[in-house]
GROMACS .gro file of C-alpha atoms in nm:
model
  496
    1UNK     CA    1   1.683  -1.603   1.694
    2UNK     CA    2   1.486  -1.313   1.548
    3UNK     CA    3   1.337  -1.320   1.199
    4UNK     CA    4   1.174  -1.079   0.957
    5UNK     CA    5   0.796  -1.083   0.994
    6UNK     CA    6   0.538  -0.981   0.734
    7UNK     CA    7   0.223  -1.135   0.884
    8UNK     CA    8   0.033  -1.024   1.192
    9UNK     CA    9   0.178  -0.830   1.481
   10UNK     CA   10   0.554  -0.769   1.500
   11UNK     CA   11   0.698  -0.843   1.845
   12UNK     CA   12   1.027  -0.666   1.933
   13UNK     CA   13   1.195  -0.966   2.098
   14UNK     CA   14   1.091  -1.201   1.815
   15UNK     CA   15   1.122  -0.995   1.498
   16UNK     CA   16   1.357  -0.754   1.326
   17UNK     CA   17   1.174  -0.421   1.332
   18UNK     CA   18   1.231  -0.059   1.243
   19UNK     CA   19   1.271   0.189   1.527
   20UNK     CA   20   0.920   0.330   1.575
   21UNK     CA   21   0.997   0.557   1.871
   22UNK     CA   22   0.940   0.883   1.685
   23UNK     CA   23   0.611   0.758   1.543
   24UNK     CA   24   0.503   0.639   1.887
   25UNK     CA   25   0.590   0.974   2.046
   26UNK     CA   26   0.377   1.158   1.789
   27UNK     CA   27   0.077   0.932   1.849
   28UNK     CA   28   0.114   0.931   2.228
   29UNK     CA   29   0.113   1.311   2.218
   30UNK     CA   30  -0.229   1.297   2.050
   31UNK     CA   31  -0.355   1.054   2.314
   32UNK     CA   32  -0.220   1.258   2.605
   33UNK     CA   33  -0.403   1.558   2.457
   34UNK     CA   34  -0.733   1.363   2.465
   35UNK     CA   35  -0.768   1.342   2.087
   36UNK     CA   36  -1.000   1.103   1.907
   37UNK     CA   37  -0.864   0.982   1.571
   38UNK     CA   38  -0.845   0.701   1.317
   39UNK     CA   39  -0.521   0.533   1.215
   40UNK     CA   40  -0.640   0.499   0.856
   41UNK     CA   41  -0.377   0.338   0.637
   42UNK     CA   42  -0.380   0.074   0.360
   43UNK     CA   43  -0.382  -0.295   0.433
   44UNK     CA   44  -0.070  -0.446   0.590
   45UNK     CA   45   0.071  -0.104   0.670
   46UNK     CA   46   0.161  -0.172   1.034
   47UNK     CA   47  -0.161  -0.055   1.203
   48UNK     CA   48  -0.207  -0.356   1.431
   49UNK     CA   49   0.161  -0.360   1.528
   50UNK     CA   50   0.141   0.011   1.610
   51UNK     CA   51  -0.158  -0.048   1.839
   52UNK     CA   52   0.032  -0.330   2.014
   53UNK     CA   53   0.333  -0.104   2.074
   54UNK     CA   54   0.110   0.180   2.196
   55UNK     CA   55  -0.054  -0.054   2.447
   56UNK     CA   56   0.286  -0.151   2.586
   57UNK     CA   57   0.391   0.213   2.621
   58UNK     CA   58   0.066   0.338   2.774
   59UNK     CA   59  -0.053   0.059   3.003
   60UNK     CA   60   0.124   0.195   3.312
   61UNK     CA   61  -0.036   0.540   3.286
   62UNK     CA   62  -0.379   0.451   3.147
   63UNK     CA   63  -0.638   0.177   3.155
   64UNK     CA   64  -0.633   0.032   2.804
   65UNK     CA   65  -0.927  -0.137   2.635
   66UNK     CA   66  -0.839  -0.291   2.300
   67UNK     CA   67  -1.107  -0.464   2.096
   68UNK     CA   68  -1.176  -0.558   1.736
   69UNK     CA   69  -1.489  -0.630   1.539
   70UNK     CA   70  -1.311  -0.888   1.323
   71UNK     CA   71  -1.498  -1.219   1.328
   72UNK     CA   72  -1.792  -1.083   1.531
   73UNK     CA   73  -2.054  -1.195   1.281
   74UNK     CA   74  -2.363  -1.031   1.135
   75UNK     CA   75  -2.607  -1.097   1.425
   76UNK     CA   76  -2.404  -0.859   1.643
   77UNK     CA   77  -2.508  -0.567   1.420
   78UNK     CA   78  -2.863  -0.670   1.335
   79UNK     CA   79  -3.046  -0.525   1.638
   80UNK     CA   80  -2.978  -0.270   1.911
   81UNK     CA   81  -3.036  -0.542   2.169
   82UNK     CA   82  -2.777  -0.779   2.018
   83UNK     CA   83  -2.521  -0.500   1.997
   84UNK     CA   84  -2.585  -0.360   2.343
   85UNK     CA   85  -2.579  -0.690   2.529
   86UNK     CA   86  -2.241  -0.778   2.371
   87UNK     CA   87  -2.037  -0.458   2.346
   88UNK     CA   88  -1.950  -0.426   2.716
   89UNK     CA   89  -1.836  -0.787   2.735
   90UNK     CA   90  -1.604  -0.710   2.443
   91UNK     CA   91  -1.471  -0.415   2.641
   92UNK     CA   92  -1.419  -0.630   2.951
   93UNK     CA   93  -1.237  -0.899   2.751
   94UNK     CA   94  -1.022  -0.631   2.588
   95UNK     CA   95  -0.873  -0.483   2.905
   96UNK     CA   96  -0.496  -0.497   2.862
   97UNK     CA   97  -0.389  -0.491   3.227
   98UNK     CA   98  -0.469  -0.736   3.506
   99UNK     CA   99  -0.697  -0.479   3.672
  100UNK     CA  100  -0.969  -0.719   3.785
  101UNK     CA  101  -1.149  -0.445   3.978
  102UNK     CA  102  -1.201  -0.236   3.666
  103UNK     CA  103  -1.302  -0.542   3.467
  104UNK     CA  104  -1.563  -0.618   3.732
  105UNK     CA  105  -1.693  -0.259   3.711
  106UNK     CA  106  -1.768  -0.312   3.341
  107UNK     CA  107  -1.925  -0.653   3.403
  108UNK     CA  108  -2.144  -0.504   3.677
  109UNK     CA  109  -2.282  -0.249   3.430
  110UNK     CA  110  -2.341  -0.515   3.164
  111UNK     CA  111  -2.693  -0.604   3.273
  112UNK     CA  112  -3.017  -0.545   3.089
  113UNK     CA  113  -2.870  -0.306   2.834
  114UNK     CA  114  -3.098  -0.268   2.532
  115UNK     CA  115  -3.019   0.074   2.384
  116UNK     CA  116  -2.725   0.300   2.306
  117UNK     CA  117  -2.855   0.530   2.578
  118UNK     CA  118  -2.797   0.245   2.825
  119UNK     CA  119  -2.446   0.193   2.688
  120UNK     CA  120  -2.374   0.565   2.724
  121UNK     CA  121  -2.478   0.560   3.091
  122UNK     CA  122  -2.262   0.252   3.155
  123UNK     CA  123  -1.957   0.419   2.998
  124UNK     CA  124  -2.014   0.726   3.214
  125UNK     CA  125  -2.027   0.512   3.529
  126UNK     CA  126  -1.721   0.293   3.474
  127UNK     CA  127  -1.498   0.573   3.339
  128UNK     CA  128  -1.593   0.788   3.641
  129UNK     CA  129  -1.515   0.506   3.886
  130UNK     CA  130  -1.184   0.411   3.721
  131UNK     CA  131  -0.864   0.505   3.904
  132UNK     CA  132  -0.698   0.605   3.574
  133UNK     CA  133  -0.809   0.761   3.248
  134UNK     CA  134  -0.947   0.501   3.005
  135UNK     CA  135  -0.835   0.469   2.643
  136UNK     CA  136  -1.035   0.271   2.387
  137UNK     CA  137  -0.873   0.110   2.080
  138UNK     CA  138  -1.098  -0.046   1.815
  139UNK     CA  139  -0.909  -0.233   1.542
  140UNK     CA  140  -1.045  -0.352   1.205
  141UNK     CA  141  -1.327  -0.097   1.198
  142UNK     CA  142  -1.377  -0.152   0.824
  143UNK     CA  143  -1.553  -0.477   0.907
  144UNK     CA  144  -1.813  -0.283   1.109
  145UNK     CA  145  -1.839   0.033   0.900
  146UNK     CA  146  -2.109  -0.103   0.668
  147UNK     CA  147  -2.353  -0.119   0.958
  148UNK     CA  148  -2.562   0.182   1.058
  149UNK     CA  149  -2.569   0.058   1.418
  150UNK     CA  150  -2.191   0.091   1.443
  151UNK     CA  151  -2.210   0.444   1.304
  152UNK     CA  152  -2.477   0.524   1.562
  153UNK     CA  153  -2.241   0.391   1.830
  154UNK     CA  154  -1.968   0.625   1.704
  155UNK     CA  155  -2.221   0.908   1.706
  156UNK     CA  156  -2.293   0.832   2.072
  157UNK     CA  157  -1.919   0.847   2.152
  158UNK     CA  158  -1.903   1.175   1.963
  159UNK     CA  159  -2.181   1.328   2.173
  160UNK     CA  160  -2.016   1.211   2.495
  161UNK     CA  161  -1.685   1.363   2.384
  162UNK     CA  162  -1.850   1.700   2.319
  163UNK     CA  163  -2.034   1.691   2.653
  164UNK     CA  164  -1.715   1.593   2.836
  165UNK     CA  165  -1.540   1.900   2.696
  166UNK     CA  166  -1.830   2.110   2.824
  167UNK     CA  167  -1.803   1.949   3.169
  168UNK     CA  168  -2.135   1.765   3.138
  169UNK     CA  169  -2.024   1.402   3.105
  170UNK     CA  170  -1.745   1.153   3.170
  171UNK     CA  171  -1.616   0.923   2.897
  172UNK     CA  172  -1.305   0.777   2.737
  173UNK     CA  173  -0.993   0.992   2.755
  174UNK     CA  174  -0.910   0.904   2.395
  175UNK     CA  175  -1.062   0.675   2.131
  176UNK     CA  176  -0.845   0.536   1.852
  177UNK     CA  177  -0.994   0.351   1.557
  178UNK     CA  178  -0.781   0.158   1.307
  179UNK     CA  179  -0.874   0.062   0.953
  180UNK     CA  180  -0.827   0.136   0.585
  181UNK     CA  181  -1.110   0.388   0.562
  182UNK     CA  182  -1.121   0.726   0.728
  183UNK     CA  183  -1.452   0.697   0.914
  184UNK     CA  184  -1.502   1.074   0.891
  185UNK     CA  185  -1.558   1.052   0.516
  186UNK     CA  186  -1.694   0.703   0.477
  187UNK     CA  187  -1.956   0.666   0.207
  188UNK     CA  188  -2.227   0.451   0.356
  189UNK     CA  189  -2.556   0.287   0.263
  190UNK     CA  190  -2.751   0.345   0.580
  191UNK     CA  191  -3.107   0.403   0.463
  192UNK     CA  192  -3.366   0.135   0.414
  193UNK     CA  193  -3.407   0.236   0.050
  194UNK     CA  194  -3.029   0.189  -0.001
  195UNK     CA  195  -2.964   0.546  -0.105
  196UNK     CA  196  -2.596   0.624  -0.076
  197UNK     CA  197  -2.505   0.923   0.136
  198UNK     CA  198  -2.211   1.060   0.327
  199UNK     CA  199  -2.245   1.028   0.701
  200UNK     CA  200  -1.999   1.182   0.945
  201UNK     CA  201  -2.051   1.044   1.294
  202UNK     CA  202  -1.680   1.087   1.361
  203UNK     CA  203  -1.618   1.448   1.262
  204UNK     CA  204  -1.469   1.518   1.604
  205UNK     CA  205  -1.165   1.313   1.504
  206UNK     CA  206  -0.849   1.497   1.412
  207UNK     CA  207  -0.655   1.411   1.098
  208UNK     CA  208  -0.394   1.140   1.150
  209UNK     CA  209  -0.077   1.268   0.983
  210UNK     CA  210   0.190   1.037   1.122
  211UNK     CA  211   0.400   0.890   0.838
  212UNK     CA  212   0.389   0.514   0.893
  213UNK     CA  213   0.602   0.423   0.593
  214UNK     CA  214   0.959   0.311   0.660
  215UNK     CA  215   1.227   0.574   0.592
  216UNK     CA  216   1.579   0.493   0.472
  217UNK     CA  217   1.714   0.554   0.823
  218UNK     CA  218   1.450   0.329   0.981
  219UNK     CA  219   1.522   0.049   0.733
  220UNK     CA  220   1.896   0.094   0.796
  221UNK     CA  221   1.840   0.045   1.168
  222UNK     CA  222   1.649  -0.279   1.111
  223UNK     CA  223   1.918  -0.409   0.874
  224UNK     CA  224   2.189  -0.312   1.124
  225UNK     CA  225   2.021  -0.529   1.389
  226UNK     CA  226   2.010  -0.816   1.142
  227UNK     CA  227   2.372  -0.763   1.038
  228UNK     CA  228   2.485  -0.771   1.400
  229UNK     CA  229   2.340  -1.122   1.428
  230UNK     CA  230   2.444  -1.262   1.089
  231UNK     CA  231   2.750  -1.067   0.959
  232UNK     CA  232   2.654  -1.101   0.592
  233UNK     CA  233   2.878  -0.814   0.484
  234UNK     CA  234   2.591  -0.624   0.323
  235UNK     CA  235   2.618  -0.255   0.239
  236UNK     CA  236   2.348  -0.151   0.486
  237UNK     CA  237   2.294   0.206   0.366
  238UNK     CA  238   2.284   0.107  -0.001
  239UNK     CA  239   2.043  -0.179   0.064
  240UNK     CA  240   1.818   0.047   0.274
  241UNK     CA  241   1.808   0.304  -0.007
  242UNK     CA  242   1.722   0.037  -0.263
  243UNK     CA  243   1.446  -0.109  -0.047
  244UNK     CA  244   1.298   0.237  -0.002
  245UNK     CA  245   1.337   0.310  -0.376
  246UNK     CA  246   1.140   0.003  -0.483
  247UNK     CA  247   0.879  -0.003  -0.203
  248UNK     CA  248   0.841   0.365  -0.105
  249UNK     CA  249   0.863   0.229   0.250
  250UNK     CA  250   0.544   0.018   0.235
  251UNK     CA  251   0.591  -0.190   0.555
  252UNK     CA  252   0.468  -0.524   0.419
  253UNK     CA  253   0.683  -0.500   0.107
  254UNK     CA  254   0.998  -0.404   0.297
  255UNK     CA  255   0.955  -0.686   0.549
  256UNK     CA  256   0.860  -0.948   0.288
  257UNK     CA  257   1.158  -0.867   0.065
  258UNK     CA  258   1.393  -0.888   0.363
  259UNK     CA  259   1.234  -1.218   0.465
  260UNK     CA  260   1.286  -1.363   0.116
  261UNK     CA  261   1.650  -1.253   0.101
  262UNK     CA  262   1.710  -1.402   0.445
  263UNK     CA  263   1.515  -1.728   0.417
  264UNK     CA  264   1.500  -1.811   0.046
  265UNK     CA  265   1.812  -1.649  -0.099
  266UNK     CA  266   2.063  -1.769   0.161
  267UNK     CA  267   2.106  -1.440   0.347
  268UNK     CA  268   2.225  -1.263   0.033
  269UNK     CA  269   2.148  -0.893   0.080
  270UNK     CA  270   2.288  -0.764  -0.251
  271UNK     CA  271   2.116  -0.556  -0.518
  272UNK     CA  272   2.099  -0.861  -0.744
  273UNK     CA  273   1.938  -1.063  -0.465
  274UNK     CA  274   1.687  -0.784  -0.403
  275UNK     CA  275   1.580  -0.801  -0.769
  276UNK     CA  276   1.543  -1.178  -0.737
  277UNK     CA  277   1.329  -1.124  -0.427
  278UNK     CA  278   1.108  -0.882  -0.619
  279UNK     CA  279   1.067  -1.137  -0.898
  280UNK     CA  280   0.963  -1.396  -0.637
  281UNK     CA  281   0.712  -1.169  -0.465
  282UNK     CA  282   0.560  -1.060  -0.796
  283UNK     CA  283   0.499  -1.422  -0.897
  284UNK     CA  284   0.330  -1.538  -0.577
  285UNK     CA  285  -0.019  -1.508  -0.439
  286UNK     CA  286  -0.053  -1.283  -0.137
  287UNK     CA  287  -0.346  -1.104   0.020
  288UNK     CA  288  -0.206  -0.756  -0.044
  289UNK     CA  289  -0.182  -0.806  -0.420
  290UNK     CA  290  -0.517  -0.988  -0.425
  291UNK     CA  291  -0.682  -0.691  -0.251
  292UNK     CA  292  -0.518  -0.445  -0.490
  293UNK     CA  293  -0.648  -0.626  -0.798
  294UNK     CA  294  -0.995  -0.674  -0.644
  295UNK     CA  295  -1.017  -0.304  -0.566
  296UNK     CA  296  -0.921  -0.183  -0.913
  297UNK     CA  297  -1.170  -0.425  -1.070
  298UNK     CA  298  -1.442  -0.316  -0.827
  299UNK     CA  299  -1.409   0.050  -0.924
  300UNK     CA  300  -1.402   0.110  -1.300
  301UNK     CA  301  -1.300   0.474  -1.263
  302UNK     CA  302  -0.992   0.370  -1.064
  303UNK     CA  303  -0.909   0.101  -1.322
  304UNK     CA  304  -0.932   0.349  -1.608
  305UNK     CA  305  -0.727   0.606  -1.417
  306UNK     CA  306  -0.447   0.354  -1.360
  307UNK     CA  307  -0.450   0.259  -1.728
  308UNK     CA  308  -0.412   0.623  -1.825
  309UNK     CA  309  -0.119   0.674  -1.588
  310UNK     CA  310   0.062   0.348  -1.661
  311UNK     CA  311  -0.007   0.276  -2.027
  312UNK     CA  312  -0.062   0.624  -2.169
  313UNK     CA  313   0.181   0.813  -1.948
  314UNK     CA  314  -0.089   1.066  -1.859
  315UNK     CA  315   0.015   1.337  -1.614
  316UNK     CA  316  -0.277   1.398  -1.379
  317UNK     CA  317  -0.283   1.663  -1.109
  318UNK     CA  318  -0.308   1.521  -0.758
  319UNK     CA  319  -0.641   1.584  -0.589
  320UNK     CA  320  -0.724   1.384  -0.278
  321UNK     CA  321  -1.100   1.434  -0.308
  322UNK     CA  322  -1.111   1.318  -0.670
  323UNK     CA  323  -0.865   1.030  -0.629
  324UNK     CA  324  -0.931   0.928  -0.269
  325UNK     CA  325  -1.004   0.562  -0.348
  326UNK     CA  326  -0.666   0.496  -0.505
  327UNK     CA  327  -0.490   0.692  -0.231
  328UNK     CA  328  -0.684   0.524   0.052
  329UNK     CA  329  -0.601   0.177  -0.081
  330UNK     CA  330  -0.233   0.267  -0.106
  331UNK     CA  331  -0.220   0.235  -0.485
  332UNK     CA  332  -0.168   0.604  -0.566
  333UNK     CA  333   0.032   0.882  -0.404
  334UNK     CA  334   0.159   1.231  -0.485
  335UNK     CA  335   0.482   1.289  -0.677
  336UNK     CA  336   0.727   1.569  -0.603
  337UNK     CA  337   0.560   1.789  -0.866
  338UNK     CA  338   0.209   1.725  -0.725
  339UNK     CA  339   0.108   1.475  -0.992
  340UNK     CA  340  -0.051   1.138  -0.931
  341UNK     CA  341   0.187   0.844  -0.931
  342UNK     CA  342   0.173   0.474  -0.851
  343UNK     CA  343   0.269   0.439  -0.484
  344UNK     CA  344   0.573   0.218  -0.544
  345UNK     CA  345   0.763   0.042  -0.820
  346UNK     CA  346   0.653  -0.305  -0.712
  347UNK     CA  347   0.286  -0.210  -0.746
  348UNK     CA  348   0.366  -0.054  -1.083
  349UNK     CA  349   0.533  -0.372  -1.213
  350UNK     CA  350   0.241  -0.575  -1.077
  351UNK     CA  351  -0.005  -0.354  -1.266
  352UNK     CA  352   0.197  -0.364  -1.589
  353UNK     CA  353   0.205  -0.744  -1.572
  354UNK     CA  354  -0.167  -0.754  -1.493
  355UNK     CA  355  -0.261  -0.525  -1.784
  356UNK     CA  356  -0.044  -0.734  -2.019
  357UNK     CA  357  -0.217  -1.053  -1.903
  358UNK     CA  358  -0.564  -0.895  -1.934
  359UNK     CA  359  -0.484  -0.783  -2.288
  360UNK     CA  360  -0.372  -1.132  -2.387
  361UNK     CA  361  -0.687  -1.285  -2.238
  362UNK     CA  362  -0.910  -1.040  -2.426
  363UNK     CA  363  -0.723  -1.022  -2.758
  364UNK     CA  364  -0.491  -1.320  -2.765
  365UNK     CA  365  -0.114  -1.302  -2.752
  366UNK     CA  366   0.007  -0.947  -2.810
  367UNK     CA  367   0.271  -1.075  -3.052
  368UNK     CA  368   0.280  -1.404  -3.236
  369UNK     CA  369   0.658  -1.422  -3.255
  370UNK     CA  370   0.790  -1.771  -3.179
  371UNK     CA  371   1.108  -1.660  -3.004
  372UNK     CA  372   1.324  -1.870  -3.235
  373UNK     CA  373   1.620  -1.635  -3.203
  374UNK     CA  374   1.878  -1.700  -2.934
  375UNK     CA  375   1.845  -1.389  -2.718
  376UNK     CA  376   2.079  -1.520  -2.447
  377UNK     CA  377   2.437  -1.601  -2.544
  378UNK     CA  378   2.658  -1.881  -2.415
  379UNK     CA  379   2.781  -1.670  -2.122
  380UNK     CA  380   2.425  -1.609  -2.006
  381UNK     CA  381   2.410  -1.245  -2.118
  382UNK     CA  382   2.106  -1.092  -2.285
  383UNK     CA  383   2.161  -0.968  -2.641
  384UNK     CA  384   1.952  -0.653  -2.612
  385UNK     CA  385   2.031  -0.535  -2.965
  386UNK     CA  386   1.894  -0.862  -3.103
  387UNK     CA  387   1.583  -0.823  -2.886
  388UNK     CA  388   1.519  -0.476  -3.026
  389UNK     CA  389   1.590  -0.583  -3.384
  390UNK     CA  390   1.343  -0.871  -3.361
  391UNK     CA  391   1.083  -0.644  -3.203
  392UNK     CA  392   1.127  -0.406  -3.496
  393UNK     CA  393   1.086  -0.690  -3.747
  394UNK     CA  394   0.775  -0.809  -3.573
  395UNK     CA  395   0.612  -0.467  -3.559
  396UNK     CA  396   0.677  -0.415  -3.931
  397UNK     CA  397   0.536  -0.758  -4.015
  398UNK     CA  398   0.225  -0.759  -3.797
  399UNK     CA  399   0.134  -0.399  -3.719
  400UNK     CA  400   0.182  -0.213  -4.046
  401UNK     CA  401  -0.176  -0.096  -4.079
  402UNK     CA  402  -0.246   0.043  -3.733
  403UNK     CA  403  -0.352   0.402  -3.667
  404UNK     CA  404  -0.189   0.669  -3.452
  405UNK     CA  405  -0.416   0.604  -3.155
  406UNK     CA  406  -0.309   0.241  -3.156
  407UNK     CA  407   0.059   0.337  -3.151
  408UNK     CA  408   0.007   0.573  -2.857
  409UNK     CA  409  -0.219   0.338  -2.664
  410UNK     CA  410  -0.070  -0.005  -2.737
  411UNK     CA  411   0.290   0.045  -2.852
  412UNK     CA  412   0.454   0.045  -2.512
  413UNK     CA  413   0.237  -0.237  -2.384
  414UNK     CA  414   0.333  -0.444  -2.689
  415UNK     CA  415   0.702  -0.392  -2.620
  416UNK     CA  416   0.663  -0.499  -2.257
  417UNK     CA  417   0.456  -0.799  -2.367
  418UNK     CA  418   0.738  -0.890  -2.608
  419UNK     CA  419   1.013  -0.839  -2.350
  420UNK     CA  420   0.855  -1.011  -2.050
  421UNK     CA  421   0.874  -1.376  -2.168
  422UNK     CA  422   1.235  -1.325  -2.279
  423UNK     CA  423   1.354  -1.217  -1.934
  424UNK     CA  424   1.088  -1.403  -1.735
  425UNK     CA  425   1.238  -1.587  -1.438
  426UNK     CA  426   1.593  -1.478  -1.516
  427UNK     CA  427   1.572  -1.101  -1.540
  428UNK     CA  428   1.391  -0.806  -1.392
  429UNK     CA  429   1.244  -0.485  -1.531
  430UNK     CA  430   1.077  -0.170  -1.410
  431UNK     CA  431   0.953   0.149  -1.568
  432UNK     CA  432   1.104   0.467  -1.428
  433UNK     CA  433   0.798   0.667  -1.311
  434UNK     CA  434   0.979   1.001  -1.308
  435UNK     CA  435   1.051   0.975  -1.682
  436UNK     CA  436   0.718   0.835  -1.797
  437UNK     CA  437   0.540   1.097  -2.002
  438UNK     CA  438   0.271   1.071  -2.266
  439UNK     CA  439   0.535   1.030  -2.539
  440UNK     CA  440   0.826   0.885  -2.340
  441UNK     CA  441   0.902   0.585  -2.122
  442UNK     CA  442   1.232   0.467  -1.973
  443UNK     CA  443   1.255   0.094  -1.902
  444UNK     CA  444   1.536  -0.045  -1.687
  445UNK     CA  445   1.616  -0.414  -1.744
  446UNK     CA  446   1.862  -0.621  -1.544
  447UNK     CA  447   1.971  -0.963  -1.666
  448UNK     CA  448   2.264  -1.172  -1.544
  449UNK     CA  449   2.369  -0.878  -1.323
  450UNK     CA  450   2.393  -0.645  -1.625
  451UNK     CA  451   2.172  -0.339  -1.661
  452UNK     CA  452   2.011  -0.202  -1.977
  453UNK     CA  453   1.818   0.121  -2.028
  454UNK     CA  454   1.569   0.145  -2.315
  455UNK     CA  455   1.384   0.468  -2.381
  456UNK     CA  456   1.062   0.424  -2.577
  457UNK     CA  457   0.947   0.740  -2.748
  458UNK     CA  458   0.665   0.816  -2.987
  459UNK     CA  459   0.800   0.981  -3.301
  460UNK     CA  460   0.710   1.352  -3.315
  461UNK     CA  461   0.978   1.472  -3.557
  462UNK     CA  462   1.355   1.524  -3.555
  463UNK     CA  463   1.345   1.807  -3.300
  464UNK     CA  464   1.184   1.582  -3.039
  465UNK     CA  465   1.412   1.296  -3.141
  466UNK     CA  466   1.715   1.504  -3.045
  467UNK     CA  467   1.549   1.589  -2.714
  468UNK     CA  468   1.503   1.216  -2.662
  469UNK     CA  469   1.874   1.151  -2.715
  470UNK     CA  470   1.962   1.420  -2.462
  471UNK     CA  471   1.709   1.286  -2.211
  472UNK     CA  472   1.847   0.934  -2.251
  473UNK     CA  473   2.204   1.055  -2.195
  474UNK     CA  474   2.101   1.226  -1.872
  475UNK     CA  475   1.920   0.916  -1.749
  476UNK     CA  476   2.217   0.695  -1.837
  477UNK     CA  477   2.435   0.924  -1.628
  478UNK     CA  478   2.190   0.885  -1.340
  479UNK     CA  479   2.210   0.505  -1.375
  480UNK     CA  480   2.593   0.511  -1.407
  481UNK     CA  481   2.579   0.355  -1.754
  482UNK     CA  482   2.755   0.456  -2.075
  483UNK     CA  483   2.524   0.282  -2.320
  484UNK     CA  484   2.149   0.282  -2.373
  485UNK     CA  485   1.887   0.230  -2.642
  486UNK     CA  486   1.642   0.479  -2.791
  487UNK     CA  487   1.342   0.314  -2.958
  488UNK     CA  488   1.097   0.523  -3.161
  489UNK     CA  489   0.741   0.410  -3.222
  490UNK     CA  490   0.664   0.554  -3.566
  491UNK     CA  491   0.338   0.554  -3.757
  492UNK     CA  492   0.418   0.513  -4.128
  493UNK     CA  493   0.132   0.646  -4.338
  494UNK     CA  494   0.083   0.450  -4.657
  495UNK     CA  495   0.038   0.639  -4.984
  496UNK     CA  496  -0.263   0.525  -5.186
   0.00000   0.00000   0.00000
């Protein structure tokens, strides 16, 4: 029986998968046209699975060499001799087909190689002797990209590519790298004095523009396959739209949520179950979230940028060159109006929760309220009006003397810090990114299968208050609700 897979390579006869045929056709067209390129996408975005599927499609028409520098070790990159005496054996081991003759050709050339010039000659010989065009895949290139020797190797492949086009050499038909970074623009430390410079040994590569996120239709196809096997009665189209809405099609997130609903939530593919699955995934350790947090803490500019977007509601124009780190790591993307946005709602909730936790570590609990009130009634429903009333009481009691900057910077974070322990484990919340402005934030809370909309707005006078009421009414209509809550954060200036 098939299952949803979120780790390693997805295998069609073992796992429920989206239909990748259109993506494969686009990439195969590049390969047939002798293009060199990098499949540069964030972690756990389907790169390795895509290479596996490409190998299966291409192995009849081409000789495929697929290798990876993962787990090679530092000695491999320390000297030209170490690199050169090992690289061809990696190629030989990476031949996909059972073509023993071609494998022997590579082994025959793998003798006494001590320089990249020797490697270049060997590549010329075995690609010329081969009975088919040869394609080279190198996965996990990020693990090698910090080594100048690897960049020199790419530079050698670049020179051979240019000479081949001029009829002066023979080399690989196509070379495909896979990793998070775009090697063309990789910032490297390659000098002995550790100066940082941009080096472009791969500027022959074309831009890789294939959308590898999962569309609603692709998710629907995967769910249809699952439904054929299990007959859960799910609304396939609705569930596909919701998965896309919360994940923006991030492959790992889609697959992991489906896995949780299947394995941990008794094959319940309802909207309520999806929210439970998101609560589960947000409260577990996984390598994707670990990498995200490590990356934002490694780069202070990225951390500060995310704080501005999430906590202050800053609207920042999208610019790939200025914001390439956040985009490359899959944290940021471009909104419909060309502003920066958090890539998906799950990442956004993760970052809200992380910023709340960081604030409490640095400053203590955001609010010292003891939660003595009974916010959940006997039927299990959340009394949202009581929640808001107690939040108001607390703000008046503990934050009377704050300044305007505090209200703008901390007010919304304080409300989320107040709300989170009330709904923790039983409810779910997210902030609607399309409505988050510098003075406005719409929060959607679900609890016991009931939905609440709270609009937080900084007080700017009665005119803007009326605008807030109108905005809330429109958003309630979008959410198919007839009741919502408008909360103003007001700075009351004391008279002396």
